[in-house]
mmCIF file of C-alpha atoms in Angstrom:
data_model
loop_
_atom_site.group_PDB
_atom_site.id
_atom_site.type_symbol
_atom_site.label_atom_id
_atom_site.label_comp_id
_atom_site.label_asym_id
_atom_site.label_seq_id
_atom_site.Cartn_x
_atom_site.Cartn_y
_atom_site.Cartn_z
ATOM 1 C CA MET L 178 53.846 156.522 128.169
ATOM 2 C CA SER L 179 56.209 157.058 131.698
ATOM 3 C CA ARG L 180 60.217 155.717 131.161
ATOM 4 C CA SER L 181 59.604 153.435 134.304
ATOM 5 C CA ALA L 182 56.160 151.844 132.175
ATOM 6 C CA VAL L 183 58.470 150.599 129.541
ATOM 7 C CA LEU L 184 61.261 149.317 131.444
ATOM 8 C CA GLY L 185 61.718 145.328 131.907
ATOM 9 C CA ALA L 186 62.154 141.908 131.434
ATOM 10 C CA VAL L 187 61.808 137.721 132.235
ATOM 11 C CA ALA L 188 63.054 134.535 134.114
ATOM 12 C CA LEU L 189 62.425 130.668 133.903
ATOM 13 C CA SER L 190 65.145 127.895 135.381
ATOM 14 C CA LEU L 191 65.932 124.692 133.855
ATOM 15 C CA LEU L 192 65.590 121.209 134.214
ATOM 16 C CA ALA L 193 67.562 118.264 132.368
ATOM 17 C CA VAL L 194 65.347 115.979 131.840
ATOM 18 C CA PRO L 195 64.987 114.753 127.740
ATOM 19 C CA ALA L 196 61.988 115.084 126.129
ATOM 20 C CA GLN L 197 60.566 113.464 122.935
ATOM 21 C CA ALA L 198 60.730 115.802 119.704
ATOM 22 C CA ALA L 199 57.552 117.055 118.748
ATOM 23 C CA PRO L 200 56.496 116.031 114.756
ATOM 24 C CA LEU L 201 55.978 119.389 112.721
ATOM 25 C CA LYS L 202 52.146 120.485 112.145
ATOM 26 C CA ALA L 203 50.693 119.604 108.509
ATOM 27 C CA GLY L 204 49.954 123.382 107.430
ATOM 28 C CA ALA L 205 48.722 124.435 103.768
ATOM 29 C CA GLU L 206 51.675 125.611 101.237
ATOM 30 C CA PRO L 207 52.541 129.074 101.556
ATOM 31 C CA ARG L 208 51.117 130.739 98.912
ATOM 32 C CA PRO L 209 53.714 132.891 96.161
ATOM 33 C CA ALA L 210 54.867 136.936 97.385
ATOM 34 C CA ALA L 211 54.426 137.488 93.502
ATOM 35 C CA ALA L 212 52.002 140.537 95.016
ATOM 36 C CA LEU L 213 54.783 141.782 97.179
ATOM 37 C CA PRO L 214 56.984 144.152 95.715
ATOM 38 C CA ALA L 215 60.526 143.721 95.784
ATOM 39 C CA PRO L 216 62.832 144.279 98.595
ATOM 40 C CA ASP L 217 64.131 147.975 98.038
ATOM 41 C CA THR L 218 67.904 147.176 99.158
ATOM 42 C CA ALA L 219 69.375 150.429 99.018
ATOM 43 C CA GLY L 220 66.465 151.760 101.007
ATOM 44 C CA MET L 221 67.739 148.849 103.537
ATOM 45 C CA ALA L 222 70.993 150.101 103.017
ATOM 46 C CA ALA L 223 70.353 153.958 103.863
ATOM 47 C CA VAL L 224 68.319 152.587 107.068
ATOM 48 C CA LEU L 225 71.365 150.675 108.291
ATOM 49 C CA ASN L 226 73.987 153.027 107.663
ATOM 50 C CA SER L 227 71.576 155.425 109.321
ATOM 51 C CA VAL L 228 71.284 152.788 112.619
ATOM 52 C CA VAL L 229 74.926 152.484 112.741
ATOM 53 C CA ALA L 230 75.485 156.615 112.624
ATOM 54 C CA LYS L 231 73.067 156.697 115.242
ATOM 55 C CA GLY L 232 75.895 154.922 117.851
ATOM 56 C CA ALA L 233 74.982 150.903 116.912
ATOM 57 C CA PRO L 234 78.391 149.179 116.417
ATOM 58 C CA GLY L 235 76.669 147.151 113.697
ATOM 59 C CA ALA L 236 73.128 146.709 112.270
ATOM 60 C CA MET L 237 72.295 143.674 109.386
ATOM 61 C CA ALA L 238 69.336 142.774 108.097
ATOM 62 C CA ARG L 239 68.276 139.286 106.260
ATOM 63 C CA ILE L 240 65.047 138.654 103.628
ATOM 64 C CA ASP L 241 63.930 135.439 102.964
ATOM 65 C CA ASP L 242 61.692 135.654 100.202
ATOM 66 C CA GLY L 243 61.314 131.364 99.926
ATOM 67 C CA THR L 244 63.286 131.950 96.409
ATOM 68 C CA LYS L 245 65.954 134.344 96.895
ATOM 69 C CA VAL L 246 67.624 135.691 99.909
ATOM 70 C CA TYR L 247 68.494 139.677 100.547
ATOM 71 C CA LYS L 248 71.417 140.222 102.832
ATOM 72 C CA THR L 249 72.882 144.167 103.986
ATOM 73 C CA THR L 250 74.952 144.491 106.512
ATOM 74 C CA ARG L 251 76.980 147.382 107.963
ATOM 75 C CA GLY L 252 79.710 148.077 110.441
ATOM 76 C CA VAL L 253 80.764 145.933 112.996
ATOM 77 C CA ALA L 254 80.235 142.427 115.361
ATOM 78 C CA ASP L 255 83.367 143.373 117.526
ATOM 79 C CA ARG L 256 84.338 146.943 118.520
ATOM 80 C CA THR L 257 87.864 145.622 119.866
ATOM 81 C CA THR L 258 88.562 143.038 116.937
ATOM 82 C CA ARG L 259 87.286 145.594 114.095
ATOM 83 C CA ARG L 260 85.309 142.554 112.506
ATOM 84 C CA ALA L 261 82.883 143.558 110.152
ATOM 85 C CA ILE L 262 79.349 141.879 111.697
ATOM 86 C CA THR L 263 77.610 139.431 109.195
ATOM 87 C CA THR L 264 73.967 137.815 108.979
ATOM 88 C CA GLY L 265 75.177 134.599 110.240
ATOM 89 C CA ASP L 266 76.216 135.894 113.574
ATOM 90 C CA ARG L 267 74.530 134.618 115.865
ATOM 91 C CA PHE L 268 72.833 136.651 119.097
ATOM 92 C CA ARG L 269 70.925 137.397 121.753
ATOM 93 C CA VAL L 270 66.795 137.866 120.568
ATOM 94 C CA GLY L 271 65.278 139.626 123.168
ATOM 95 C CA SER L 272 61.601 139.186 123.607
ATOM 96 C CA VAL L 273 61.228 137.515 120.302
ATOM 97 C CA THR L 274 61.824 134.496 122.944
ATOM 98 C CA LYS L 275 58.345 135.529 123.833
ATOM 99 C CA THR L 276 56.833 133.650 120.862
ATOM 100 C CA PHE L 277 58.915 130.307 121.292
ATOM 101 C CA SER L 278 57.103 130.441 124.957
ATOM 102 C CA ALA L 279 53.823 130.713 124.031
ATOM 103 C CA VAL L 280 54.210 128.611 121.261
ATOM 104 C CA VAL L 281 55.352 125.558 123.527
ATOM 105 C CA LEU L 282 52.142 126.343 125.524
ATOM 106 C CA LEU L 283 49.852 126.596 122.711
ATOM 107 C CA GLN L 284 50.930 122.958 121.851
ATOM 108 C CA LEU L 285 50.256 121.929 125.292
ATOM 109 C CA VAL L 286 46.445 123.699 124.893
ATOM 110 C CA ASP L 287 46.241 121.161 121.510
ATOM 111 C CA GLU L 288 47.358 118.319 123.341
ATOM 112 C CA GLY L 289 44.814 119.288 126.020
ATOM 113 C CA ARG L 290 47.000 119.432 128.515
ATOM 114 C CA LEU L 291 45.789 123.138 129.422
ATOM 115 C CA ALA L 292 43.055 125.089 128.641
ATOM 116 C CA LEU L 293 43.813 129.082 127.620
ATOM 117 C CA ASP L 294 40.730 130.438 129.795
ATOM 118 C CA ALA L 295 41.537 128.657 132.693
ATOM 119 C CA PRO L 296 42.858 130.659 135.888
ATOM 120 C CA VAL L 297 46.779 130.039 135.860
ATOM 121 C CA ASN L 298 46.385 129.137 139.641
ATOM 122 C CA ARG L 299 44.483 125.810 138.473
ATOM 123 C CA TYR L 300 48.030 124.823 137.648
ATOM 124 C CA LEU L 301 50.136 126.923 139.294
ATOM 125 C CA PRO L 302 48.127 126.440 143.158
ATOM 126 C CA GLY L 303 48.453 129.380 145.105
ATOM 127 C CA LEU L 304 51.042 131.469 142.634
ATOM 128 C CA LEU L 305 49.165 134.676 141.923
ATOM 129 C CA PRO L 306 46.865 136.451 144.111
ATOM 130 C CA ASP L 307 43.767 136.654 141.760
ATOM 131 C CA ASP L 308 42.247 133.229 140.303
ATOM 132 C CA ARG L 309 40.437 135.884 137.627
ATOM 133 C CA ILE L 310 43.864 136.048 135.785
ATOM 134 C CA THR L 311 43.714 133.366 133.269
ATOM 135 C CA VAL L 312 46.898 131.740 130.710
ATOM 136 C CA ARG L 313 45.516 134.154 128.273
ATOM 137 C CA HIS L 314 45.578 136.881 130.133
ATOM 138 C CA VAL L 315 49.199 136.427 130.617
ATOM 139 C CA LEU L 316 50.462 135.573 127.126
ATOM 140 C CA SER L 317 48.428 138.629 125.847
ATOM 141 C CA HIS L 318 49.923 140.872 128.476
ATOM 142 C CA ARG L 319 45.993 141.896 129.954
ATOM 143 C CA SER L 320 46.773 140.004 133.187
ATOM 144 C CA GLY L 321 47.926 143.174 135.394
ATOM 145 C CA LEU L 322 50.819 142.205 136.621
ATOM 146 C CA TYR L 323 53.277 144.300 137.001
ATOM 147 C CA ASP L 324 56.519 143.862 135.641
ATOM 148 C CA TYR L 325 59.590 143.674 138.102
ATOM 149 C CA THR L 326 62.123 144.841 135.342
ATOM 150 C CA ASN L 327 60.851 148.524 136.409
ATOM 151 C CA ASP L 328 62.626 148.494 139.469
ATOM 152 C CA LEU L 329 65.724 146.282 137.953
ATOM 153 C CA PHE L 330 66.758 148.427 135.216
ATOM 154 C CA ALA L 331 65.614 152.107 136.590
ATOM 155 C CA SER L 332 68.925 152.842 136.186
ATOM 156 C CA SER L 333 70.151 150.610 132.833
ATOM 157 C CA VAL L 334 73.813 150.235 132.955
ATOM 158 C CA SER L 335 73.989 149.874 137.372
ATOM 159 C CA GLY L 336 70.570 147.780 137.037
ATOM 160 C CA PHE L 337 72.065 145.764 134.643
ATOM 161 C CA GLU L 338 75.416 144.881 136.326
ATOM 162 C CA ALA L 339 73.848 144.068 139.644
ATOM 163 C CA VAL L 340 72.289 141.253 137.765
ATOM 164 C CA ARG L 341 74.907 140.332 134.757
ATOM 165 C CA ASN L 342 76.454 137.199 136.595
ATOM 166 C CA LYS L 343 72.913 136.721 138.816
ATOM 167 C CA VAL L 344 70.739 133.066 138.765
ATOM 168 C CA PHE L 345 66.890 134.001 139.804
ATOM 169 C CA THR L 346 64.723 131.666 139.998
ATOM 170 C CA TYR L 347 60.996 131.617 138.348
ATOM 171 C CA ARG L 348 59.365 132.412 142.356
ATOM 172 C CA GLN L 349 62.018 135.017 143.325
ATOM 173 C CA LEU L 350 60.880 137.690 140.140
ATOM 174 C CA VAL L 351 57.347 136.483 140.712
ATOM 175 C CA ASP L 352 57.732 138.040 144.078
ATOM 176 C CA LEU L 353 59.254 141.081 143.112
ATOM 177 C CA SER L 354 56.419 141.760 140.670
ATOM 178 C CA LEU L 355 53.826 140.523 143.525
ATOM 179 C CA LYS L 356 55.434 143.544 145.782
ATOM 180 C CA GLU L 357 53.349 146.286 143.689
ATOM 181 C CA PRO L 358 50.277 146.589 143.159
ATOM 182 C CA ARG L 359 48.456 145.377 139.467
ATOM 183 C CA THR L 360 48.189 147.481 136.644
ATOM 184 C CA ASN L 361 44.576 146.828 135.686
ATOM 185 C CA ALA L 362 42.328 144.356 136.611
ATOM 186 C CA PRO L 363 42.400 141.132 134.821
ATOM 187 C CA GLY L 364 41.378 141.061 131.444
ATOM 188 C CA ALA L 365 40.768 145.150 131.633
ATOM 189 C CA ALA L 366 43.324 146.393 129.456
ATOM 190 C CA TYR L 367 46.651 145.396 127.871
ATOM 191 C CA SER L 368 49.975 146.068 129.748
ATOM 192 C CA TYR L 369 52.992 144.979 128.520
ATOM 193 C CA SER L 370 54.993 142.651 131.653
ATOM 194 C CA ASN L 371 57.423 140.149 131.681
ATOM 195 C CA THR L 372 56.260 139.033 134.050
ATOM 196 C CA ASN L 373 53.645 137.361 132.382
ATOM 197 C CA PHE L 374 56.296 134.978 130.197
ATOM 198 C CA VAL L 375 57.639 134.342 133.792
ATOM 199 C CA VAL L 376 54.499 132.749 134.923
ATOM 200 C CA ALA L 377 54.800 130.981 130.972
ATOM 201 C CA GLY L 378 57.872 129.672 131.294
ATOM 202 C CA MET L 379 56.360 128.411 135.473
ATOM 203 C CA LEU L 380 53.706 126.730 132.979
ATOM 204 C CA ILE L 381 55.920 125.046 130.467
ATOM 205 C CA GLU L 382 58.053 123.227 133.215
ATOM 206 C CA LYS L 383 55.061 121.979 135.393
ATOM 207 C CA LEU L 384 53.012 120.637 133.015
ATOM 208 C CA THR L 385 55.627 118.748 131.684
ATOM 209 C CA GLY L 386 58.077 117.945 134.154
ATOM 210 C CA HIS L 387 61.298 118.811 132.030
ATOM 211 C CA SER L 388 62.809 121.959 131.803
ATOM 212 C CA VAL L 389 61.864 125.123 129.144
ATOM 213 C CA ARG L 390 65.304 124.494 127.614
ATOM 214 C CA THR L 391 64.393 121.084 126.994
ATOM 215 C CA GLU L 392 60.785 121.359 125.450
ATOM 216 C CA TYR L 393 62.266 124.378 123.359
ATOM 217 C CA GLU L 394 64.654 122.140 121.888
ATOM 218 C CA ASN L 395 62.097 119.276 120.983
ATOM 219 C CA ARG L 396 59.088 121.024 120.116
ATOM 220 C CA ILE L 397 60.361 123.463 118.119
ATOM 221 C CA PHE L 398 64.199 123.630 117.372
ATOM 222 C CA LYS L 399 64.944 120.301 116.610
ATOM 223 C CA PRO L 400 61.978 120.051 114.212
ATOM 224 C CA LEU L 401 62.315 122.948 112.558
ATOM 225 C CA GLU L 402 66.550 122.006 112.373
ATOM 226 C CA LEU L 403 67.197 125.859 113.848
ATOM 227 C CA ARG L 404 71.024 125.009 114.239
ATOM 228 C CA ASP L 405 72.421 128.391 115.392
ATOM 229 C CA THR L 406 69.264 128.525 117.897
ATOM 230 C CA PHE L 407 70.502 127.729 121.428
ATOM 231 C CA TYR L 408 69.189 128.415 125.283
ATOM 232 C CA VAL L 409 72.147 128.175 127.615
ATOM 233 C CA HIS L 410 70.736 129.915 130.614
ATOM 234 C CA PRO L 411 73.025 130.072 133.113
ATOM 235 C CA ASP L 412 75.670 130.154 131.449
ATOM 236 C CA GLU L 413 76.667 133.397 130.268
ATOM 237 C CA LYS L 414 78.514 132.545 126.567
ATOM 238 C CA ILE L 415 77.057 132.802 123.417
ATOM 239 C CA PRO L 416 78.517 129.734 121.486
ATOM 240 C CA GLY L 417 80.866 130.401 118.477
ATOM 241 C CA GLN L 418 80.859 133.080 116.194
ATOM 242 C CA HIS L 419 78.589 136.245 117.719
ATOM 243 C CA ALA L 420 77.941 139.751 117.442
ATOM 244 C CA LYS L 421 79.055 141.223 120.574
ATOM 245 C CA GLY L 422 76.524 143.439 121.739
ATOM 246 C CA TYR L 423 77.018 146.899 123.643
ATOM 247 C CA LEU L 424 74.756 148.770 126.639
ATOM 248 C CA THR L 425 74.302 152.198 126.005
ATOM 249 C CA ALA L 426 76.017 154.099 128.772
ATOM 250 C CA ASP L 427 73.182 156.052 130.769
ATOM 251 C CA LYS L 428 75.124 159.197 130.541
ATOM 252 C CA ALA L 429 75.841 161.339 127.379
ATOM 253 C CA GLY L 430 79.412 160.559 126.436
ATOM 254 C CA ALA L 431 80.334 157.938 128.418
ATOM 255 C CA ALA L 432 81.804 154.628 127.067
ATOM 256 C CA ALA L 433 79.155 151.505 125.919
ATOM 257 C CA VAL L 434 79.208 148.374 128.463
ATOM 258 C CA ASP L 435 80.303 145.369 126.690
ATOM 259 C CA ALA L 436 77.587 143.099 127.630
ATOM 260 C CA THR L 437 77.892 140.466 125.525
ATOM 261 C CA ASP L 438 79.019 137.788 128.499
ATOM 262 C CA GLN L 439 75.414 137.332 130.798
ATOM 263 C CA THR L 440 73.991 135.085 132.534
ATOM 264 C CA VAL L 441 70.253 136.632 131.175
ATOM 265 C CA SER L 442 68.790 135.075 134.179
ATOM 266 C CA TRP L 443 66.322 138.558 134.396
ATOM 267 C CA ALA L 444 65.068 137.438 131.059
ATOM 268 C CA GLN L 445 64.510 133.923 130.849
ATOM 269 C CA SER L 446 61.830 132.492 129.310
ATOM 270 C CA ALA L 447 60.781 136.148 127.521
ATOM 271 C CA GLY L 448 64.509 136.730 126.733
ATOM 272 C CA ALA L 449 67.022 134.584 126.879
ATOM 273 C CA ILE L 450 67.210 132.530 123.784
ATOM 274 C CA ILE L 451 70.583 132.576 121.041
ATOM 275 C CA SER L 452 69.847 132.620 117.354
ATOM 276 C CA THR L 453 70.611 133.904 113.705
ATOM 277 C CA ALA L 454 68.587 135.524 111.241
ATOM 278 C CA GLN L 455 68.695 132.901 109.102
ATOM 279 C CA ASP L 456 66.715 130.160 111.932
ATOM 280 C CA LEU L 457 64.446 133.898 112.818
ATOM 281 C CA ASP L 458 63.043 133.934 109.656
ATOM 282 C CA THR L 459 62.848 130.605 109.367
ATOM 283 C CA PHE L 460 60.759 130.085 112.891
ATOM 284 C CA TYR L 461 58.294 132.913 111.811
ATOM 285 C CA SER L 462 57.623 131.679 108.141
ATOM 286 C CA ALA L 463 57.038 127.714 109.471
ATOM 287 C CA LEU L 464 54.956 129.712 113.093
ATOM 288 C CA VAL L 465 52.056 131.569 110.512
ATOM 289 C CA ARG L 466 51.785 128.487 107.811
ATOM 290 C CA GLY L 467 50.799 125.997 110.892
ATOM 291 C CA LYS L 468 53.634 124.252 110.862
ATOM 292 C CA LEU L 469 53.374 124.531 114.826
ATOM 293 C CA THR L 470 50.531 124.778 116.194
ATOM 294 C CA SER L 471 47.173 123.239 115.115
ATOM 295 C CA ALA L 472 44.947 126.096 112.631
ATOM 296 C CA ALA L 473 42.872 126.987 115.624
ATOM 297 C CA ARG L 474 45.862 128.193 117.867
ATOM 298 C CA LEU L 475 47.338 130.032 114.955
ATOM 299 C CA ALA L 476 43.805 131.296 115.154
ATOM 300 C CA GLU L 477 43.995 131.836 119.017
ATOM 301 C CA MET L 478 47.814 133.286 118.836
ATOM 302 C CA GLU L 479 46.264 136.153 115.894
ATOM 303 C CA ARG L 480 43.766 137.772 118.377
ATOM 304 C CA PHE L 481 45.188 140.792 118.549
ATOM 305 C CA THR L 482 44.282 143.721 120.488
ATOM 306 C CA ARG L 483 45.963 147.325 119.135
ATOM 307 C CA VAL L 484 48.428 148.557 121.119
ATOM 308 C CA ASN L 485 49.666 151.958 119.084
ATOM 309 C CA SER L 486 48.804 153.121 115.694
ATOM 310 C CA THR L 487 51.053 150.486 114.266
ATOM 311 C CA THR L 488 50.741 147.976 115.992
ATOM 312 C CA SER L 489 48.929 144.959 117.810
ATOM 313 C CA TYR L 490 49.610 142.198 120.346
ATOM 314 C CA GLY L 491 47.606 138.114 120.148
ATOM 315 C CA LEU L 492 49.785 135.497 122.573
ATOM 316 C CA GLY L 493 52.944 136.669 122.392
ATOM 317 C CA LEU L 494 52.856 137.445 118.788
ATOM 318 C CA ARG L 495 52.486 141.079 117.480
ATOM 319 C CA ARG L 496 51.261 142.759 114.628
ATOM 320 C CA ARG L 497 52.731 145.668 112.406
ATOM 321 C CA ASP L 498 50.898 147.294 110.119
ATOM 322 C CA LEU L 499 52.653 148.943 107.461
ATOM 323 C CA SER L 500 52.550 152.243 105.019
ATOM 324 C CA CYS L 501 51.521 149.778 101.697
ATOM 325 C CA GLY L 502 48.656 148.320 103.325
ATOM 326 C CA ILE L 503 50.654 144.360 104.329
ATOM 327 C CA SER L 504 50.532 143.448 107.736
ATOM 328 C CA VAL L 505 53.502 141.333 109.221
ATOM 329 C CA TYR L 506 53.847 138.771 111.861
ATOM 330 C CA GLY L 507 56.471 138.337 114.728
ATOM 331 C CA HIS L 508 58.257 140.153 117.863
ATOM 332 C CA THR L 509 60.355 142.677 118.327
ATOM 333 C CA GLY L 510 63.436 141.932 121.234
ATOM 334 C CA ALA L 511 65.264 143.594 123.300
ATOM 335 C CA VAL L 512 67.905 142.626 125.768
ATOM 336 C CA GLN L 513 71.099 144.230 127.121
ATOM 337 C CA GLY L 514 73.167 144.869 123.462
ATOM 338 C CA TYR L 515 71.018 143.921 121.512
ATOM 339 C CA TYR L 516 67.875 144.908 119.571
ATOM 340 C CA THR L 517 66.030 142.883 117.092
ATOM 341 C CA TYR L 518 63.096 142.862 115.278
ATOM 342 C CA ALA L 519 61.538 139.557 113.850
ATOM 343 C CA PHE L 520 58.661 139.597 111.033
ATOM 344 C CA THR L 521 56.822 137.473 108.121
ATOM 345 C CA THR L 522 53.823 138.281 106.149
ATOM 346 C CA LYS L 523 50.852 136.409 106.656
ATOM 347 C CA ASP L 524 51.295 133.356 104.584
ATOM 348 C CA GLY L 525 55.386 133.254 105.637
ATOM 349 C CA THR L 526 56.523 133.646 102.238
ATOM 350 C CA ARG L 527 58.725 136.389 103.258
ATOM 351 C CA SER L 528 60.854 136.911 106.476
ATOM 352 C CA LEU L 529 63.016 139.618 107.725
ATOM 353 C CA THR L 530 65.499 139.533 110.779
ATOM 354 C CA ALA L 531 66.914 142.684 111.529
ATOM 355 C CA LEU L 532 69.707 143.303 114.128
ATOM 356 C CA ALA L 533 71.574 146.668 115.796
ATOM 357 C CA ASN L 534 74.287 145.877 118.714
ATOM 358 C CA ALA L 535 73.239 148.031 120.920
ATOM 359 C CA SER L 536 70.592 148.743 123.375
ATOM 360 C CA ASN L 537 69.684 151.580 125.839
ATOM 361 C CA SER L 538 69.241 154.058 122.620
ATOM 362 C CA SER L 539 65.674 155.057 121.996
ATOM 363 C CA THR L 540 67.306 156.315 118.242
ATOM 364 C CA VAL L 541 68.768 153.312 117.422
ATOM 365 C CA LEU L 542 65.658 150.708 118.213
ATOM 366 C CA ASN L 543 63.418 153.156 116.587
ATOM 367 C CA THR L 544 64.955 153.275 113.292
ATOM 368 C CA LEU L 545 65.889 149.406 113.161
ATOM 369 C CA ALA L 546 62.010 150.035 112.953
ATOM 370 C CA ASP L 547 62.461 151.325 110.285
ATOM 371 C CA THR L 548 63.630 147.940 108.386
ATOM 372 C CA LEU L 549 60.440 147.051 108.260
ATOM 373 C CA GLU L 550 59.287 148.660 105.045
ATOM 374 C CA PRO L 551 61.393 147.963 102.345
ATOM 375 C CA ALA L 552 61.809 144.536 102.900
ATOM 376 C CA PHE L 553 57.883 144.301 102.760
ATOM 377 C CA CYS L 554 57.300 148.053 101.091
ATOM 378 C CA GLY L 555 59.540 147.853 98.611
ATOM 379 C CA LYS L 556 60.670 150.690 96.763
ATOM 380 C CA ARG L 557 56.578 152.421 97.465
ATOM 381 C CA ALA L 558 58.259 152.382 101.447
ATOM 382 C CA ALA L 559 59.983 156.040 100.288
ATOM 383 C CA THR L 560 56.727 157.840 99.746
ATOM 384 C CA ALA L 561 56.046 156.792 103.641
ATOM 385 C CA THR L 562 59.084 158.022 105.756
ATOM 386 C CA ARG L 563 58.685 160.129 108.508
ATOM 387 C CA SER L 564 59.587 163.280 107.851
ATOM 388 C CA ALA L 565 61.877 165.392 110.052
ATOM 389 C CA GLY L 566 60.558 166.249 113.735
ATOM 390 C CA GLN L 567 57.297 164.171 113.208
ATOM 391 C CA PRO L 568 57.520 162.182 116.835
ATOM 392 C CA LEU L 569 58.028 158.680 117.504
ATOM 393 C CA GLU L 570 55.475 156.159 119.233
ATOM 394 C CA ARG L 571 57.715 155.129 121.533
ATOM 395 C CA GLU L 572 58.097 150.817 121.066
ATOM 396 C CA ASP L 573 56.471 148.724 122.988
ATOM 397 C CA ILE L 574 59.277 146.977 124.155
ATOM 398 C CA ALA L 575 61.595 146.006 126.738
ATOM 399 C CA PRO L 576 64.156 146.632 128.431
ATOM 400 C CA ALA L 577 63.329 150.356 127.384
ATOM 401 C CA ALA L 578 65.556 152.916 125.810
ATOM 402 C CA PRO L 579 65.648 156.089 128.370
ATOM 403 C CA ARG L 580 68.481 157.724 126.248
ATOM 404 C CA GLU L 581 67.525 160.232 123.992
ATOM 405 C CA GLN L 582 70.755 160.652 121.428
#
């Protein structure tokens, strides 16, 4: 995969119209996680040590199996004060935001206000150049819409500095995408593009008459009591105690850039949510247990397209297949300064959120991925570690990590 094919992000604008909180859906109680081996805490510590050794200021992981919480941290949240990173620190979750956006749209499907196989142009007349592009295509990255952030972040640091304080409209971002040819015919192939979740945000706001902020809060944040989860765009600050995020320089040896403060306007409904490890564990466990959508809509989310040998993509949801035969469900996230992995088991009985407060480093990103094995496979994961020199599959994530370190 080319470097430009994996760079990207997404955007939304805010309206301040109140909405009523949506009730949680009834769902089957999860089965006990007895069949899973105990998490390998020593293995997790070793992975986080490696993440920090490879350039991240700090790294942390939180595992929740319903009866016990396991917390592992290494390094610092702030390079200046040297405060140690904690699992309670807030951070920017990047593309994990996509699952939140998909949930809102699937709730609208449950309410009869949206059809997955209807053309996007039915709801947003004239927006897209092809009436064959459906809502399902958008949520599954099979629309063929070019990812405009390939161009925004061709140079990671200078590209970021050009937009860190900027505020975009949805239409501006869609127009950037439509300047370029589409990558494939609608439905023909999977091609990760943050433009899709710009369109998702536009659909949310058009169909509800409210901002995505209001819809996230009333449909997800408040019902699940996610007290450390926020959507503050276009504000630049992370409220409360948080880990600072550091963007690795494009030039080897140059100082990393403190990317903590930014509008994230280039990555709104696909990347602008702020959260904590506990809240993300709660969110994904509730999602797969049927607490946020009907069973039918959850089944739609879990209709997966294979991405590579270990990863498949549904509707705003990833599945990762691990060495021990367990599959986990969630999303990866990248936004300048932060990499996130947030996944749960099929029944929601064990959840992991892992964070590194660094980005633009493929070695940090791919090493952080190794937290999944000790979290869900336990000590059996030790027999399935990658051998030295074995090539890595590039993570299907945006903005990507062009710097090899």
